[in-house]
Every structure is written in structure tokens, then in C-alpha cells.
Coordinates of C-alpha atoms in Angstrom, one line a residue:
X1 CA 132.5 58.2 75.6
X2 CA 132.9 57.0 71.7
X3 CA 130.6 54.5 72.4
X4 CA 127.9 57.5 72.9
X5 CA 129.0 59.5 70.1
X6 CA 128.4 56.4 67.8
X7 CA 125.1 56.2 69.2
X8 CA 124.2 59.9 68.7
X9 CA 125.5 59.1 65.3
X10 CA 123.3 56.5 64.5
X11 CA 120.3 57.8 65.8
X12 CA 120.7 60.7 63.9
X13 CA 121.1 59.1 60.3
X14 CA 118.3 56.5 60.9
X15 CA 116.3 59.7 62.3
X16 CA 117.4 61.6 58.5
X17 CA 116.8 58.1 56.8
X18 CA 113.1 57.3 58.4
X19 CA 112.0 61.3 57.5
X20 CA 113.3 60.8 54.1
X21 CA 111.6 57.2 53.9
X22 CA 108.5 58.4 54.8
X23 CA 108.2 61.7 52.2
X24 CA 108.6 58.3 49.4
X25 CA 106.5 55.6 50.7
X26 CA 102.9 55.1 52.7
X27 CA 103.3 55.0 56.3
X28 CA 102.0 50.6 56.4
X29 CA 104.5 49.8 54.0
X30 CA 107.4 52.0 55.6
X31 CA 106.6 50.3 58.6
X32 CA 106.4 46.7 57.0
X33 CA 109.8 47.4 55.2
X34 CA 110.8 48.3 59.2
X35 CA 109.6 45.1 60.6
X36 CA 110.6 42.9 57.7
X37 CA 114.5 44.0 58.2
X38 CA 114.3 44.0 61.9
X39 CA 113.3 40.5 61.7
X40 CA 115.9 39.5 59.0
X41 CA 118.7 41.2 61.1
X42 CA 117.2 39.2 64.3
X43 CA 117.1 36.3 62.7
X44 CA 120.6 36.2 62.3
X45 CA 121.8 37.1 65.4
X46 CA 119.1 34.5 67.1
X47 CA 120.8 31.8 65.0
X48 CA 123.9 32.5 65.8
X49 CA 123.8 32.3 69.7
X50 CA 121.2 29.5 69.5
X51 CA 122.3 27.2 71.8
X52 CA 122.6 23.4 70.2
X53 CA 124.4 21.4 67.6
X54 CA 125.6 22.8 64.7
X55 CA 125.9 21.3 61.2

């Protein structure tokens, strides 16, 4: 059950934060900005459960 209400949470601050995001930006570079941290944040997680050595 609290593991809903976080994710009503969230989805209702990035909903707030997107609307708010795109009154101040162009809609390509809002969406670029989007991408670009999604991939940051992926990256990370993708190097961390690689499989392999590690230094």
C-alpha cells in the first residue's frame, strides 16, 4: 500500500514539474533535457549490475 502512495506521489510532482517545465522551455529541448537525464540515470544503474570484472 505505501509503495502506491509513493508512486501516486511521484507521478504527481513529476506531472507539476513537466507542466511547469514546459511554460519555460521549447517543447525539443524539454524533451532533450528528458532524454539526456534518463540516460545519465540509466547509465548508472546499467553499470552497476553489469555483469564482469570490476576495477
Amino acid at each position: 500500500m505505501l509503495s502506491l502512495l509513493l508512486t501516486a506521489l511521484i507521478w504527481g510532482f513529476a506531472f507539476v514539474a513537466q507542466v511547469q517545465g514546459m511554460d519555460s522551455m521549447s517543447p525539443m529541448f524539454f524533451n532533450a533535457a528528458l532524454h539526456a537525464g534518463s540516460t545519465v540515470f540509466g547509465a548508472d544503474s546499467a553499470v552497476d549490475a553489469w555483469p564482469g570484472e570490476r576495477g
